Amino acid sequence: MAAGVGRVDLAGPMRLEDYDASHKDQTYRGVDFGAATFDDCLMEGARFKNVDLRGVVIRGAWVEAEITGEVGRLTVNGVDVTDYVEAELDRREPDRTKMHPTDPTGFRAAWDILERRWAQTFERAARLTPEQLHERVDGEWSFIETQRHLVFATDAWIPRALLGDPSPWSPLDLPHDDMADIPEVPCDRSVRPSLDEVLALRRDRMATMRRVVDGLTDEQLAGRTTPVTEPGYPEPRDFEVSDVVGCILNEEWYHHQYATRDLAILESARHADAAP
């Protein structure tokens, strides 16, 4: 087992007096905790990333938490706050309501919004140093890594799943962290391309997406893709066209949120360093 990665014996309850400090600062990756019970466990400062928390029940807890993700239902002390949270997010970002279109006109309008937002964000990123563009904020992907991932997402779902190209990849494609290695899909996490390199790829993929949404019809949206036969990602099967195109809207929207959040922090650090 790699250093810093551990597994917990879930056979019985853990008491505070039995707490094993060796579990502190460990990373548990690829572990199935389904239906496990954590009783009298110290989780202060723990981080849960890319986890499935559906059906989780937390009782008798002292909670000061930050949650980011797709929230299906959230009840706090008997109060369902899901609709409140959704309404507040829509109030803060009115364009958010346009990211779930149901017809071709709606898809085109949503992509207009994303193109505009990313164009402004690319201008902001160009004012950062190369080091900052590769800097991770709070353990999240750097700006460059985010752009590489969006190139991968587009390649996977538009040229491959929708348009039928079995191997559309760029060497700079960056799959999500928890994806198993697939020999057919590039995954070089050590490379450090320049902003110009990744933006050239991004603009090419965004132009492909523009052609797709501009050509969408009601009949296409109601149909399914023709599966590729070669191995790769996603797996060789058919998908609903609306889900495939909607997946890219979702990826672009949320990663833009993450990117601008972290850019603000990097910009603040840059201004602080420049202050006399």
Short mmCIF file of C-alpha atoms in Angstrom, two decimals:
data_model
loop_
_atom_site.label_atom_id
_atom_site.label_comp_id
_atom_site.label_asym_id
_atom_site.label_seq_id
_atom_site.Cartn_x
_atom_site.Cartn_y
_atom_site.Cartn_z
CA MET A 1 0.00 0.00 0.00
CA ALA A 2 1.36 3.42 -0.95
CA ALA A 3 2.58 5.73 1.78
CA GLY A 4 -0.14 8.05 3.04
CA VAL A 5 -2.95 5.82 1.82
CA GLY A 6 -4.80 3.70 4.35
CA ARG A 7 -7.82 1.51 4.87
CA VAL A 8 -10.09 1.28 7.89
CA ASP A 9 -11.32 -1.90 9.56
CA LEU A 10 -15.09 -1.41 9.60
CA ALA A 11 -15.84 -4.64 11.45
CA GLY A 12 -16.83 -2.94 14.68
CA PRO A 13 -17.54 0.45 16.30
CA MET A 14 -14.73 2.83 17.16
CA ARG A 15 -14.63 4.54 20.54
CA LEU A 16 -12.87 7.84 21.13
CA GLU A 17 -10.50 6.16 23.55
CA ASP A 18 -9.61 3.69 20.80
CA TYR A 19 -8.93 6.44 18.27
CA ASP A 20 -5.86 5.57 16.23
CA ALA A 21 -3.97 8.75 15.38
CA SER A 22 -2.25 6.93 12.52
CA HIS A 23 -5.41 7.47 10.45
CA LYS A 24 -4.88 11.24 10.52
CA ASP A 25 -3.86 12.83 7.22
CA GLN A 26 -4.48 9.58 5.34
CA THR A 27 -6.02 9.36 1.88
CA TYR A 28 -8.63 6.68 1.22
CA ARG A 29 -9.08 6.26 -2.51
CA GLY A 30 -11.26 3.72 -4.25
CA VAL A 31 -12.71 2.40 -0.97
CA ASP A 32 -16.35 1.28 -0.72
CA PHE A 33 -17.78 2.65 2.55
CA GLY A 34 -21.35 1.82 1.53
CA ALA A 35 -23.66 1.34 4.56
CA ALA A 36 -20.69 1.77 6.92
CA THR A 37 -21.26 3.32 10.35
CA PHE A 38 -18.88 5.96 11.70
CA ASP A 39 -19.55 6.33 15.42
CA ASP A 40 -17.51 8.53 17.77
CA CYS A 41 -15.05 9.28 14.99
CA LEU A 42 -13.00 12.46 14.82
CA MET A 43 -13.36 13.98 11.33
CA GLU A 44 -12.35 17.57 12.01
CA GLY A 45 -10.73 18.98 8.89
CA ALA A 46 -11.50 15.90 6.77
CA ARG A 47 -12.03 16.40 3.05
CA PHE A 48 -14.45 14.39 0.92
CA LYS A 49 -13.80 14.69 -2.82
CA ASN A 50 -15.58 12.94 -5.69
CA VAL A 51 -17.72 10.95 -3.27
CA ASP A 52 -21.26 9.58 -3.56
CA LEU A 53 -23.13 10.77 -0.45
CA ARG A 54 -26.66 9.82 -1.49
CA GLY A 55 -28.62 8.49 1.47
CA VAL A 56 -26.04 9.64 4.02
CA VAL A 57 -27.48 10.32 7.49
CA ILE A 58 -25.55 12.49 9.96
CA ARG A 59 -26.92 12.70 13.50
CA GLY A 60 -25.66 14.07 16.78
CA ALA A 61 -22.97 15.97 14.91
CA TRP A 62 -21.27 19.33 15.30
CA VAL A 63 -21.21 20.59 11.72
CA GLU A 64 -19.36 23.54 10.27
CA ALA A 65 -19.04 22.35 6.69
CA GLU A 66 -18.69 23.56 3.12
CA ILE A 67 -20.47 21.49 0.46
CA THR A 68 -20.00 21.96 -3.28
CA GLY A 69 -21.69 19.59 -5.72
CA GLU A 70 -24.96 18.39 -7.20
CA VAL A 71 -27.36 18.47 -4.24
CA GLY A 72 -30.41 16.29 -4.82
CA ARG A 73 -31.90 16.82 -1.37
CA LEU A 74 -30.44 18.35 1.78
CA THR A 75 -32.23 18.35 5.12
CA VAL A 76 -30.74 20.21 8.08
CA ASN A 77 -32.27 19.64 11.52
CA GLY A 78 -35.50 18.47 9.93
CA VAL A 79 -35.71 21.36 7.45
CA ASP A 80 -35.40 20.57 3.73
CA VAL A 81 -33.20 23.43 2.48
CA THR A 82 -32.78 22.13 -1.08
CA ASP A 83 -35.21 24.52 -2.76
CA TYR A 84 -33.87 27.46 -0.77
CA VAL A 85 -30.32 26.71 -1.87
CA GLU A 86 -31.37 26.28 -5.51
CA ALA A 87 -33.37 29.53 -5.46
CA GLU A 88 -30.47 31.43 -3.92
CA LEU A 89 -28.03 30.09 -6.51
CA ASP A 90 -30.41 31.12 -9.29
CA ARG A 91 -30.78 34.58 -7.73
CA ARG A 92 -27.01 35.04 -7.63
CA GLU A 93 -26.52 33.65 -11.15
CA PRO A 94 -29.63 34.19 -13.32
CA ASP A 95 -27.87 32.54 -16.28
CA ARG A 96 -27.76 29.31 -14.27
CA THR A 97 -31.41 28.61 -15.08
CA LYS A 98 -30.51 28.54 -18.78
CA MET A 99 -28.06 25.68 -18.43
CA HIS A 100 -30.77 23.00 -18.65
CA PRO A 101 -32.30 23.67 -22.07
CA THR A 102 -34.89 21.43 -23.69
CA ASP A 103 -34.87 22.66 -27.29
CA PRO A 104 -32.29 23.72 -29.91
CA THR A 105 -32.86 27.42 -29.29
CA GLY A 106 -32.18 26.93 -25.60
CA PHE A 107 -28.96 25.02 -26.28
CA ARG A 108 -27.71 27.79 -28.55
CA ALA A 109 -28.57 30.45 -25.97
CA ALA A 110 -26.77 28.50 -23.24
CA TRP A 111 -23.66 28.12 -25.39
CA ASP A 112 -23.73 31.86 -26.17
CA ILE A 113 -23.51 32.52 -22.44
CA LEU A 114 -20.64 30.10 -21.92
CA GLU A 115 -18.66 31.45 -24.88
CA ARG A 116 -19.02 34.99 -23.59
CA ARG A 117 -18.01 34.09 -20.05
CA TRP A 118 -14.99 32.07 -21.07
CA ALA A 119 -13.77 34.81 -23.44
CA GLN A 120 -13.73 37.24 -20.51
CA THR A 121 -12.05 34.67 -18.28
CA PHE A 122 -9.34 33.89 -20.84
CA GLU A 123 -8.48 37.60 -20.85
CA ARG A 124 -8.16 37.57 -17.06
CA ALA A 125 -5.99 34.47 -17.13
CA ALA A 126 -3.62 36.06 -19.66
CA ARG A 127 -2.68 38.65 -17.04
CA LEU A 128 -1.35 35.99 -14.64
CA THR A 129 2.18 34.66 -14.60
CA PRO A 130 2.94 31.22 -16.09
CA GLU A 131 3.61 29.97 -12.56
CA GLN A 132 0.21 31.13 -11.34
CA LEU A 133 -1.52 29.46 -14.29
CA HIS A 134 -0.09 26.14 -13.10
CA GLU A 135 -0.76 26.83 -9.41
CA ARG A 136 -3.37 24.80 -7.58
CA VAL A 137 -5.62 26.69 -5.15
CA ASP A 138 -6.67 24.66 -2.12
CA GLY A 139 -5.77 21.42 -3.84
CA GLU A 140 -8.03 22.02 -6.86
CA TRP A 141 -6.92 21.90 -10.48
CA SER A 142 -4.85 24.79 -11.79
CA PHE A 143 -6.28 27.01 -14.52
CA ILE A 144 -4.24 25.15 -17.14
CA GLU A 145 -5.39 21.77 -15.82
CA THR A 146 -9.02 22.91 -15.92
CA GLN A 147 -8.69 23.86 -19.58
CA ARG A 148 -7.01 20.54 -20.38
CA HIS A 149 -9.86 18.70 -18.68
CA LEU A 150 -12.49 20.59 -20.67
CA VAL A 151 -10.64 19.65 -23.87
CA PHE A 152 -10.87 16.02 -22.74
CA ALA A 153 -14.56 16.29 -21.85
CA THR A 154 -15.40 17.80 -25.22
CA ASP A 155 -13.32 15.20 -27.09
CA ALA A 156 -15.04 12.40 -25.21
CA TRP A 157 -18.64 13.52 -25.60
CA ILE A 158 -18.74 15.51 -28.83
CA PRO A 159 -16.26 14.14 -31.42
CA ARG A 160 -16.35 10.60 -29.96
CA ALA A 161 -19.79 9.93 -28.49
CA LEU A 162 -21.81 12.26 -30.72
CA LEU A 163 -19.88 12.55 -34.00
CA GLY A 164 -18.40 9.04 -34.03
CA ASP A 165 -14.65 9.73 -34.02
CA PRO A 166 -13.24 6.81 -32.02
CA SER A 167 -9.95 8.54 -31.16
CA PRO A 168 -10.29 12.34 -31.09
CA TRP A 169 -7.71 12.89 -28.35
CA SER A 170 -5.00 15.49 -27.96
CA PRO A 171 -1.86 14.51 -26.00
CA LEU A 172 -2.84 17.30 -23.59
CA ASP A 173 -6.25 15.83 -22.73
CA LEU A 174 -6.67 15.49 -18.96
CA PRO A 175 -9.26 12.97 -17.71
CA HIS A 176 -10.87 13.32 -14.28
CA ASP A 177 -8.70 12.16 -11.38
CA ASP A 178 -10.77 9.10 -10.48
CA MET A 179 -10.94 7.68 -14.00
CA ALA A 180 -9.12 4.38 -14.42
CA ASP A 181 -6.25 4.35 -16.91
CA ILE A 182 -7.49 3.57 -20.41
CA PRO A 183 -4.64 2.82 -22.86
CA GLU A 184 -6.47 4.54 -25.71
CA VAL A 185 -6.91 7.83 -23.78
CA PRO A 186 -3.94 10.16 -23.08
CA CYS A 187 -3.35 11.06 -19.44
CA ASP A 188 -0.07 12.90 -18.89
CA ARG A 189 -0.47 14.70 -15.57
CA SER A 190 3.11 15.97 -15.49
CA VAL A 191 3.19 18.05 -18.67
CA ARG A 192 3.08 21.87 -18.25
CA PRO A 193 1.83 23.46 -21.48
CA SER A 194 1.62 27.19 -21.97
CA LEU A 195 -1.63 29.13 -21.83
CA ASP A 196 -1.42 29.73 -25.59
CA GLU A 197 -1.15 25.98 -26.23
CA VAL A 198 -4.17 25.01 -24.17
CA LEU A 199 -6.29 27.94 -25.36
CA ALA A 200 -5.63 26.98 -28.97
CA LEU A 201 -7.07 23.54 -28.17
CA ARG A 202 -9.94 25.01 -26.17
CA ARG A 203 -10.97 27.39 -28.93
CA ASP A 204 -10.85 24.57 -31.47
CA ARG A 205 -13.10 22.36 -29.30
CA MET A 206 -15.43 25.23 -28.49
CA ALA A 207 -15.77 25.91 -32.23
CA THR A 208 -16.75 22.26 -32.70
CA MET A 209 -19.38 22.62 -29.99
CA ARG A 210 -20.65 25.80 -31.65
CA ARG A 211 -21.14 23.95 -34.94
CA VAL A 212 -23.00 21.19 -33.12
CA VAL A 213 -25.44 23.46 -31.26
CA ASP A 214 -25.99 25.65 -34.34
CA GLY A 215 -27.03 22.55 -36.29
CA LEU A 216 -29.24 20.98 -33.62
CA THR A 217 -32.81 20.11 -34.52
CA ASP A 218 -35.70 18.87 -32.40
CA GLU A 219 -35.44 15.50 -34.13
CA GLN A 220 -31.73 15.17 -33.28
CA LEU A 221 -32.27 16.11 -29.64
CA ALA A 222 -34.93 13.44 -29.31
CA GLY A 223 -32.63 10.79 -30.81
CA ARG A 224 -29.69 8.67 -29.71
CA THR A 225 -26.07 8.56 -30.82
CA THR A 226 -24.61 5.85 -33.02
CA PRO A 227 -22.06 4.01 -30.86
CA VAL A 228 -18.43 3.78 -31.85
CA THR A 229 -17.07 0.25 -31.77
CA GLU A 230 -13.51 0.97 -30.63
CA PRO A 231 -12.58 0.96 -26.91
CA GLY A 232 -12.09 4.26 -25.15
CA TYR A 233 -14.07 6.77 -23.12
CA PRO A 234 -17.00 6.87 -22.90
CA GLU A 235 -17.66 3.19 -23.44
CA PRO A 236 -18.84 2.07 -26.88
CA ARG A 237 -22.62 2.40 -26.55
CA ASP A 238 -25.36 4.79 -27.56
CA PHE A 239 -26.48 7.82 -25.55
CA GLU A 240 -29.35 10.29 -25.68
CA VAL A 241 -28.20 13.25 -27.77
CA SER A 242 -29.70 15.73 -25.31
CA ASP A 243 -27.67 14.14 -22.49
CA VAL A 244 -24.43 14.24 -24.48
CA VAL A 245 -24.71 17.91 -25.45
CA GLY A 246 -26.11 18.81 -22.02
CA CYS A 247 -23.11 17.13 -20.40
CA ILE A 248 -20.78 19.67 -22.01
CA LEU A 249 -22.96 22.57 -20.89
CA ASN A 250 -22.76 21.21 -17.36
CA GLU A 251 -18.99 20.68 -17.50
CA GLU A 252 -18.36 24.14 -18.93
CA TRP A 253 -20.65 25.89 -16.43
CA TYR A 254 -19.28 24.31 -13.28
CA HIS A 255 -15.61 24.40 -14.29
CA HIS A 256 -16.03 28.06 -15.19
CA GLN A 257 -17.34 28.64 -11.67
CA TYR A 258 -14.34 26.85 -10.19
CA ALA A 259 -11.87 28.63 -12.47
CA THR A 260 -13.15 32.14 -11.72
CA ARG A 261 -13.27 31.36 -7.99
CA ASP A 262 -9.60 30.39 -8.02
CA LEU A 263 -8.57 33.18 -10.41
CA ALA A 264 -9.86 35.72 -7.91
CA ILE A 265 -7.59 34.23 -5.24
CA LEU A 266 -4.58 34.22 -7.57
CA GLU A 267 -5.27 37.79 -8.64
CA SER A 268 -5.45 38.91 -5.01
CA ALA A 269 -2.10 37.25 -4.32
CA ARG A 270 -0.61 38.91 -7.37
CA HIS A 271 -1.79 42.37 -6.29
CA ALA A 272 -0.53 41.76 -2.77
CA ASP A 273 2.91 40.82 -4.06
CA ALA A 274 3.00 43.95 -6.23
CA ALA A 275 2.05 46.29 -3.37
CA PRO A 276 4.91 48.45 -2.02
#
